[in-house]
Amino acid sequence: MRATATRATATATATATRASTRALRRARAATTARRFDASRRAASTSNDGDGSDDADASDATPTRAKRDKPLPGSGVNLYDPVATASRFLTRRFGIVGGLGLVALLASVEGGEIVKALLERDVDVSTTAEEFAVEGNANGLRARDVKIGGGASAKRGDFVGVNLTVVDAEDGVEYLNTKKAKRPIAFTYEKKPLLAPICEAIEDGVRTMKRGGVRRVFAPSAAAFGERGVVLTDGTRIKPNRDLIIDIVLEEVSPSYV
């Protein structure tokens, strides 16, 4: 009986320790998020006086991560699906056939542009609550800042996003595509995922609509895990880092190719 009581006590102690660790991590992430918001608001207030755009406001954001030697290539940019289709179809069907198909696709894309102009987004930054991201088994949580008025991504769609990636513990900024003016494009639910896209971003986008903004709180298991990653500009995200990721869903387009 004494051994059973000892085991029960040890189990209870271990459970309490794990709960305490999780609570500490969440508290650190919340503190970092508040600091991140405060620095953005300060930058925004500063910019109101001099008329500079939002991209310049990020000068006041958290410390930038150190970079290693850049990897080959210049990264992935948001691209025009019609232009991408044009190159593919010209190679496959020749100039005349390719141009005919591209003209048809362009008319479809034009319709998407008209729809985008009619979309209305809703700011929920002061009312939205944090929630568990459905379908993610690694503890991913999120909070909406703005509800988009456009389409949601489906498997195979072209998705364009702007990302801000910050360390949840020390606030180091690893990536800011808006500041760099290099938004990211990827094919939704296509594997393997290529950095900087990770599980947290793909799952975080799932219920968003075009024009929406969402803050994702990503445990390391939903981000880059035990291996970490080196981004194409040489920025290194160390292993086992929890991240705060701001996602702006800029574009959702059907896959034409």
C-alpha positions as a Python dict, from the first residue, in 0.01 Angstrom:
ca = {
    (1, 'M'): (0, 0, 0),
    (2, 'R'): (287, 235, 85),
    (3, 'A'): (445, 169, -260),
    (4, 'T'): (112, 245, -429),
    (5, 'A'): (81, 572, -239),
    (6, 'T'): (439, 663, -334),
    (7, 'R'): (371, 598, -703),
    (8, 'A'): (50, 803, -687),
    (9, 'T'): (238, 1091, -524),
    (10, 'A'): (513, 1074, -791),
    (11, 'T'): (254, 1070, -1069),
    (12, 'A'): (71, 1368, -922),
    (13, 'T'): (400, 1557, -885),
    (14, 'A'): (499, 1487, -1247),
    (15, 'T'): (156, 1595, -1372),
    (16, 'A'): (173, 1917, -1172),
    (17, 'T'): (525, 1986, -1305),
    (18, 'R'): (414, 1941, -1667),
    (19, 'A'): (112, 2167, -1611),
    (20, 'S'): (335, 2429, -1449),
    (21, 'T'): (579, 2414, -1743),
    (22, 'R'): (296, 2456, -1994),
    (23, 'A'): (153, 2748, -1798),
    (24, 'L'): (497, 2914, -1783),
    (25, 'R'): (545, 2877, -2158),
    (26, 'R'): (200, 3019, -2226),
    (27, 'A'): (267, 3311, -1992),
    (28, 'R'): (597, 3386, -2167),
    (29, 'A'): (427, 3372, -2506),
    (30, 'A'): (154, 3608, -2386),
    (31, 'T'): (414, 3852, -2252),
    (32, 'T'): (604, 3846, -2581),
    (33, 'A'): (281, 3896, -2776),
    (34, 'R'): (192, 4200, -2564),
    (35, 'R'): (537, 4349, -2617),
    (36, 'F'): (509, 4280, -2989),
    (37, 'D'): (170, 4452, -3004),
    (38, 'A'): (299, 4748, -2804),
    (39, 'S'): (599, 4799, -3032),
    (40, 'R'): (373, 4782, -3338),
    (41, 'R'): (135, 5037, -3191),
    (42, 'A'): (427, 5265, -3106),
    (43, 'A'): (559, 5232, -3460),
    (44, 'S'): (213, 5300, -3602),
    (45, 'T'): (176, 5615, -3388),
    (46, 'S'): (517, 5732, -3500),
    (47, 'N'): (429, 5679, -3865),
    (48, 'D'): (103, 5873, -3834),
    (49, 'G'): (310, 6186, -3790),
    (50, 'D'): (544, 6144, -4087),
    (51, 'G'): (316, 5978, -4342),
    (52, 'S'): (537, 5673, -4396),
    (53, 'D'): (376, 5340, -4485),
    (54, 'D'): (319, 5030, -4273),
    (55, 'A'): (627, 4855, -4404),
    (56, 'D'): (848, 5118, -4239),
    (57, 'A'): (664, 5079, -3909),
    (58, 'S'): (835, 4746, -3846),
    (59, 'D'): (1162, 4930, -3769),
    (60, 'A'): (1040, 4928, -3408),
    (61, 'T'): (963, 4554, -3401),
    (62, 'P'): (1162, 4304, -3189),
    (63, 'T'): (1533, 4230, -3238),
    (64, 'R'): (1609, 4073, -3575),
    (65, 'A'): (1754, 3722, -3570),
    (66, 'K'): (2112, 3672, -3684),
    (67, 'R'): (2164, 3532, -4031),
    (68, 'D'): (2394, 3260, -4158),
    (69, 'K'): (2516, 3250, -4516),
    (70, 'P'): (2210, 3277, -4746),
    (71, 'L'): (2100, 2958, -4913),
    (72, 'P'): (2094, 2934, -5295),
    (73, 'G'): (1800, 3118, -5449),
    (74, 'S'): (1620, 3430, -5337),
    (75, 'G'): (1321, 3275, -5163),
    (76, 'V'): (962, 3230, -5272),
    (77, 'N'): (757, 3528, -5384),
    (78, 'L'): (387, 3578, -5423),
    (79, 'Y'): (329, 3531, -5794),
    (80, 'D'): (55, 3585, -6050),
    (81, 'P'): (-121, 3252, -6120),
    (82, 'V'): (-205, 3363, -6474),
    (83, 'A'): (159, 3443, -6548),
    (84, 'T'): (265, 3107, -6404),
    (85, 'A'): (6, 2928, -6615),
    (86, 'S'): (121, 3121, -6923),
    (87, 'R'): (475, 2986, -6901),
    (88, 'F'): (354, 2631, -6838),
    (89, 'L'): (95, 2625, -7117),
    (90, 'T'): (326, 2786, -7374),
    (91, 'R'): (581, 2510, -7316),
    (92, 'R'): (316, 2240, -7340),
    (93, 'F'): (86, 2363, -7619),
    (94, 'G'): (303, 2607, -7814),
    (95, 'I'): (263, 2983, -7842),
    (96, 'V'): (-75, 2995, -8021),
    (97, 'G'): (-250, 2727, -7815),
    (98, 'G'): (-94, 2856, -7496),
    (99, 'L'): (-206, 3214, -7559),
    (100, 'G'): (-563, 3102, -7628),
    (101, 'L'): (-585, 2912, -7301),
    (102, 'V'): (-417, 3192, -7107),
    (103, 'A'): (-672, 3442, -7242),
    (104, 'L'): (-949, 3222, -7103),
    (105, 'L'): (-774, 3193, -6769),
    (106, 'A'): (-717, 3569, -6757),
    (107, 'S'): (-1091, 3628, -6791),
    (108, 'V'): (-1149, 3395, -6496),
    (109, 'E'): (-879, 3577, -6297),
    (110, 'G'): (-1045, 3907, -6381),
    (111, 'G'): (-1363, 3779, -6223),
    (112, 'E'): (-1168, 3690, -5910),
    (113, 'I'): (-1028, 4045, -5898),
    (114, 'V'): (-1379, 4192, -5918),
    (115, 'K'): (-1490, 3966, -5634),
    (116, 'A'): (-1192, 4078, -5427),
    (117, 'L'): (-1286, 4444, -5476),
    (118, 'L'): (-1633, 4374, -5334),
    (119, 'E'): (-1507, 4191, -5025),
    (120, 'R'): (-1552, 4345, -4682),
    (121, 'D'): (-1323, 4257, -4391),
    (122, 'V'): (-1422, 4284, -4023),
    (123, 'D'): (-1182, 4403, -3751),
    (124, 'V'): (-1221, 4179, -3443),
    (125, 'S'): (-892, 4265, -3271),
    (126, 'T'): (-1064, 4388, -2954),
    (127, 'T'): (-1329, 4116, -2925),
    (128, 'A'): (-1185, 3789, -3058),
    (129, 'E'): (-1078, 3518, -2814),
    (130, 'E'): (-795, 3268, -2840),
    (131, 'F'): (-901, 2923, -2961),
    (132, 'A'): (-757, 2579, -3030),
    (133, 'V'): (-698, 2523, -3402),
    (134, 'E'): (-923, 2241, -3516),
    (135, 'G'): (-751, 1937, -3661),
    (136, 'N'): (-407, 2010, -3513),
    (137, 'A'): (-269, 1753, -3269),
    (138, 'N'): (27, 1960, -3147),
    (139, 'G'): (-147, 2220, -2933),
    (140, 'L'): (-172, 2495, -3194),
    (141, 'R'): (-376, 2796, -3078),
    (142, 'A'): (-479, 3115, -3257),
    (143, 'R'): (-663, 3445, -3225),
    (144, 'D'): (-822, 3635, -3512),
    (145, 'V'): (-737, 4002, -3561),
    (146, 'K'): (-945, 4054, -3875),
    (147, 'I'): (-1206, 3830, -4040),
    (148, 'G'): (-1160, 3834, -4416),
    (149, 'G'): (-1446, 3873, -4659),
    (150, 'G'): (-1305, 3655, -4935),
    (151, 'A'): (-1263, 3289, -5021),
    (152, 'S'): (-1112, 3019, -4800),
    (153, 'A'): (-832, 2797, -4928),
    (154, 'K'): (-908, 2452, -5064),
    (155, 'R'): (-664, 2171, -5137),
    (156, 'G'): (-448, 2264, -5435),
    (157, 'D'): (-526, 2639, -5429),
    (158, 'F'): (-251, 2897, -5467),
    (159, 'V'): (-223, 3078, -5133),
    (160, 'G'): (-39, 3407, -5084),
    (161, 'V'): (48, 3526, -4733),
    (162, 'N'): (247, 3788, -4550),
    (163, 'L'): (412, 3650, -4237),
    (164, 'T'): (571, 3786, -3924),
    (165, 'V'): (750, 3515, -3724),
    (166, 'V'): (868, 3595, -3371),
    (167, 'D'): (1024, 3381, -3097),
    (168, 'A'): (759, 3330, -2828),
    (169, 'E'): (1012, 3338, -2544),
    (170, 'D'): (1263, 3615, -2623),
    (171, 'G'): (1079, 3813, -2891),
    (172, 'V'): (1348, 3777, -3159),
    (173, 'E'): (1201, 3840, -3504),
    (174, 'Y'): (1292, 3572, -3757),
    (175, 'L'): (1085, 3680, -4055),
    (176, 'N'): (884, 3982, -4170),
    (177, 'T'): (777, 3944, -4531),
    (178, 'K'): (584, 4271, -4539),
    (179, 'K'): (888, 4469, -4433),
    (180, 'A'): (1101, 4281, -4686),
    (181, 'K'): (828, 4324, -4950),
    (182, 'R'): (852, 3953, -5028),
    (183, 'P'): (517, 3780, -4958),
    (184, 'I'): (513, 3402, -4966),
    (185, 'A'): (318, 3180, -5203),
    (186, 'F'): (252, 2809, -5164),
    (187, 'T'): (13, 2541, -5284),
    (188, 'Y'): (-232, 2464, -5006),
    (189, 'E'): (-205, 2114, -4854),
    (190, 'K'): (75, 2014, -5090),
    (191, 'K'): (355, 1814, -4929),
    (192, 'P'): (637, 1842, -4848),
    (193, 'L'): (609, 2184, -4684),
    (194, 'L'): (897, 2415, -4774),
    (195, 'A'): (1031, 2666, -4520),
    (196, 'P'): (915, 2909, -4404),
    (197, 'I'): (582, 2727, -4444),
    (198, 'C'): (526, 2484, -4158),
    (199, 'E'): (237, 2293, -4003),
    (200, 'A'): (138, 2592, -3789),
    (201, 'I'): (97, 2814, -4095),
    (202, 'E'): (-86, 2559, -4311),
    (203, 'D'): (-324, 2463, -4030),
    (204, 'G'): (-355, 2826, -3922),
    (205, 'V'): (-476, 2925, -4269),
    (206, 'R'): (-740, 2650, -4282),
    (207, 'T'): (-1044, 2846, -4162),
    (208, 'M'): (-923, 3191, -4265),
    (209, 'K'): (-1075, 3390, -4551),
    (210, 'R'): (-892, 3611, -4798),
    (211, 'G'): (-818, 3947, -4637),
    (212, 'G'): (-808, 3798, -4288),
    (213, 'V'): (-537, 3841, -4025),
    (214, 'R'): (-467, 3576, -3761),
    (215, 'R'): (-211, 3540, -3483),
    (216, 'V'): (-100, 3180, -3432),
    (217, 'F'): (68, 3054, -3114),
    (218, 'A'): (280, 2763, -3234),
    (219, 'P'): (447, 2510, -3003),
    (220, 'S'): (777, 2389, -3150),
    (221, 'A'): (615, 2059, -3252),
    (222, 'A'): (380, 2252, -3484),
    (223, 'A'): (661, 2477, -3611),
    (224, 'F'): (1010, 2349, -3696),
    (225, 'G'): (1047, 2099, -3413),
    (226, 'E'): (1368, 1936, -3296),
    (227, 'R'): (1562, 2015, -3614),
    (228, 'G'): (1494, 2386, -3644),
    (229, 'V'): (1539, 2543, -3987),
    (230, 'V'): (1753, 2784, -4188),
    (231, 'L'): (1545, 3021, -4401),
    (232, 'T'): (1654, 3114, -4753),
    (233, 'D'): (1802, 3446, -4638),
    (234, 'G'): (2025, 3263, -4389),
    (235, 'T'): (1813, 3330, -4079),
    (236, 'R'): (1835, 3035, -3842),
    (237, 'I'): (1548, 2925, -3620),
    (238, 'K'): (1696, 2704, -3350),
    (239, 'P'): (1546, 2366, -3255),
    (240, 'N'): (1256, 2346, -3011),
    (241, 'R'): (1150, 2711, -3037),
    (242, 'D'): (787, 2807, -2975),
    (243, 'L'): (681, 3077, -3222),
    (244, 'I'): (422, 3353, -3256),
    (245, 'I'): (320, 3384, -3621),
    (246, 'D'): (106, 3662, -3764),
    (247, 'I'): (-59, 3550, -4089),
    (248, 'V'): (-216, 3791, -4338),
    (249, 'L'): (-406, 3594, -4602),
    (250, 'E'): (-344, 3810, -4908),
    (251, 'E'): (-458, 3581, -5188),
    (252, 'V'): (-649, 3260, -5254),
    (253, 'S'): (-665, 3154, -5619),
    (254, 'P'): (-768, 2829, -5790),
    (255, 'S'): (-485, 2619, -5927),
    (256, 'Y'): (-485, 2643, -6306),
    (257, 'V'): (-203, 2399, -6378),
}
